[in-house]
Coordinates of C-alpha atoms and ligand atoms in Angstrom, one line a residue:
M13 CA 99.5 95.7 105.4
P14 CA 101.7 94.5 108.1
R15 CA 102.5 90.5 108.2
I16 CA 100.9 89.4 111.4
A17 CA 101.5 85.9 112.8
V18 CA 100.0 84.2 116.0
Y19 CA 102.3 82.0 118.0
P20 CA 100.1 80.0 120.0
G21 CA 100.8 77.6 123.0
S22 CA 100.3 76.8 126.6
F23 CA 103.9 78.4 127.6
D24 CA 103.6 76.6 130.9
P25 CA 106.2 78.1 131.4
V26 CA 107.9 79.9 128.5
T27 CA 111.4 78.5 127.7
N28 CA 114.6 79.5 125.8
G29 CA 113.3 77.5 122.9
H30 CA 110.0 79.5 122.7
I31 CA 111.9 82.9 122.8
D32 CA 114.3 81.6 120.0
I33 CA 111.3 80.8 117.8
A34 CA 109.6 84.2 118.4
K35 CA 112.8 86.3 117.8
R36 CA 113.3 84.4 114.5
G37 CA 109.5 84.6 113.5
L38 CA 110.3 88.4 113.6
K39 CA 112.4 87.8 110.4
L40 CA 109.4 86.4 108.6
F41 CA 106.6 88.8 110.1
D42 CA 106.3 92.2 111.1
H43 CA 104.4 91.5 114.2
I44 CA 104.0 88.5 116.4
I45 CA 101.1 87.8 118.9
I46 CA 102.2 85.3 121.5
A47 CA 98.9 83.8 122.5
I48 CA 98.2 81.5 125.4
L49 CA 95.3 79.2 125.3
H50 CA 93.0 79.7 128.0
N51 CA 92.1 76.3 128.7
P52 CA 90.3 75.7 132.1
G53 CA 89.9 72.2 131.4
K54 CA 93.7 71.7 131.1
Y55 CA 95.8 71.4 134.3
S56 CA 98.6 74.0 134.2
R57 CA 101.5 74.6 136.7
F58 CA 101.1 78.4 136.1
T59 CA 98.2 80.7 136.1
V60 CA 97.7 82.4 132.7
E61 CA 98.7 85.7 134.6
E62 CA 101.8 84.1 135.8
R63 CA 102.5 83.2 132.2
L64 CA 101.7 86.2 130.7
E65 CA 104.1 87.9 133.4
M66 CA 107.0 85.5 132.4
L67 CA 106.6 85.8 128.8
S68 CA 106.6 89.9 129.0
E69 CA 109.5 90.0 131.1
S70 CA 111.4 87.2 129.0
T71 CA 110.9 89.4 126.0
A72 CA 111.2 93.0 127.4
G73 CA 112.8 95.1 124.8
I74 CA 112.0 93.1 121.7
D75 CA 110.0 95.3 119.6
D76 CA 106.7 93.8 117.7
I77 CA 105.9 91.0 120.2
E78 CA 102.5 91.3 122.0
F79 CA 100.9 88.9 124.3
D80 CA 97.4 88.0 124.6
T81 CA 95.3 85.0 125.8
F82 CA 92.5 83.4 123.7
D83 CA 89.9 80.5 124.1
G84 CA 88.0 78.6 121.2
L85 CA 89.4 78.0 118.0
L86 CA 92.8 79.2 117.1
V87 CA 91.9 80.0 113.5
D88 CA 88.9 82.3 114.6
Y89 CA 91.2 83.9 116.9
A90 CA 93.8 84.4 114.2
Q91 CA 91.3 85.8 112.0
K92 CA 89.9 88.2 114.7
R93 CA 93.5 89.4 115.1
K94 CA 94.0 89.8 111.3
A95 CA 96.9 87.5 111.3
S96 CA 97.6 85.6 108.0
A97 CA 99.7 82.8 109.7
V98 CA 100.1 80.6 112.8
L99 CA 103.7 80.2 113.9
R100 CA 105.0 76.9 115.6
G101 CA 108.2 75.4 116.4
M102 CA 109.1 72.0 115.4
R103 CA 111.7 70.1 117.6
A104 CA 112.1 66.4 116.8
V105 CA 110.2 63.9 114.7
S106 CA 108.0 63.2 117.8
D107 CA 106.3 66.6 117.4
F108 CA 105.7 66.1 113.8
E109 CA 102.5 64.1 113.8
Y110 CA 100.6 66.2 116.3
E111 CA 101.9 69.6 114.6
F112 CA 100.8 68.0 111.1
Q113 CA 97.2 67.2 112.5
L114 CA 97.0 70.6 113.9
A115 CA 98.0 72.5 111.0
L116 CA 95.7 70.3 108.8
M117 CA 92.8 70.7 110.8
N118 CA 93.5 74.5 111.1
R119 CA 93.6 74.5 107.5
K120 CA 90.5 72.7 106.8
L121 CA 88.7 75.3 109.3
N122 CA 90.1 78.2 107.7
R123 CA 92.1 78.3 104.2
E124 CA 93.1 81.9 104.9
V125 CA 95.3 81.1 107.8
E126 CA 98.7 79.4 107.0
T127 CA 100.8 77.4 109.3
V128 CA 104.5 78.2 109.3
F129 CA 107.1 76.2 111.0
L130 CA 110.4 77.0 112.1
M131 CA 112.9 74.3 113.2
T132 CA 113.8 74.6 116.9
G133 CA 117.4 75.8 117.1
L134 CA 119.8 72.9 117.6
R135 CA 120.5 74.0 121.4
W136 CA 116.7 73.8 122.4
I137 CA 115.8 70.6 120.5
F138 CA 115.2 68.7 123.8
T139 CA 113.8 71.4 125.7
S140 CA 110.2 71.3 126.4
S141 CA 108.0 72.9 129.1
S142 CA 107.0 69.5 130.7
I143 CA 110.7 68.1 130.9
I144 CA 111.7 71.4 132.5
K145 CA 109.1 71.3 135.0
E146 CA 109.9 67.8 135.8
A147 CA 113.7 68.6 136.2
A148 CA 112.9 71.5 138.3
R149 CA 110.5 69.7 140.7
F150 CA 113.2 67.5 141.7
G151 CA 115.9 70.3 142.1
G152 CA 117.7 69.8 138.6
D153 CA 119.6 72.7 137.3
I154 CA 117.7 74.0 134.1
S155 CA 119.0 77.6 134.3
D156 CA 120.5 77.6 130.9
M157 CA 117.2 76.5 129.4
V158 CA 114.8 79.1 130.6
P159 CA 114.9 82.9 131.1
P160 CA 116.3 84.0 134.5
M161 CA 112.9 84.9 136.0
V162 CA 111.2 81.6 134.9
N163 CA 114.2 79.7 136.7
R164 CA 113.3 81.7 139.8
R165 CA 109.8 81.2 139.4
L166 CA 110.2 77.4 139.1
K167 CA 112.4 77.2 142.1
A168 CA 109.7 79.2 144.3
K169 CA 107.0 77.0 143.0
F170 CA 108.8 73.8 143.8
G171 CA 110.4 75.2 147.1
N172 CA 114.1 74.5 145.9
Ligands
PNS29 O1 101.8 74.6 123.6 P1 100.6 73.6 123.0 O2 99.9 73.2 124.2 O3 101.3 72.5 122.2 O4 99.8 74.4 122.0 C1 98.6 73.7 121.5 C2 97.6 74.9 120.9 C3 97.3 76.0 122.0 C4 98.3 75.4 119.8 C5 96.3 74.0 120.6 O5 96.0 73.2 121.5 C6 95.1 75.0 120.0 O6 95.3 75.9 119.0 N1 94.1 75.0 120.9 C7 92.9 75.9 120.4 C8 91.4 75.1 119.8 C9 92.0 74.8 118.4 O7 92.0 75.6 117.7 N2 92.6 73.6 118.1 C10 92.9 73.2 116.9 C11 91.7 72.8 115.8 S1 90.5 71.6 116.5

């Protein structure tokens, strides 16, 4: 049986930190499904289609990664996709409380699905999609924090 993990998130947009987690996750799992939460109730800077495009271009050439979208409960999606684990990256202590809650709730909802955390690489410890969008909005140089096509898309989006 292949070991499959779902790597869920908003990916609005994907950052180098996300790519790092997905690549390292492939040392633990045979197949990783990067799954974008389709949540019409939450404002996103990029559409789901744009986010999928950026993800697929940013991971081109990496075998055993696929992309998908999901709605509803993550554990239901994981079970449907025959994934035994949810993969999440953990940056600083500030991430811990939310991640802990999420993991415990998911475990309560389905004990068959484990959560596996990977510590974000030190280079990406302060990298988040939100802070990158904020910097890009005001013309800041974030080119070493995101894949080149995401950098281009952010520039186009913010007109700089
Ligand atoms: O990148 P994010 O926004 O931190 O990702 C959050 C995500 C998508 C992992 C989380 O919101 C999620 O799994 N949502 C789906 C609904 C769900 O199952 N929530 C957890 C138990 S209530």
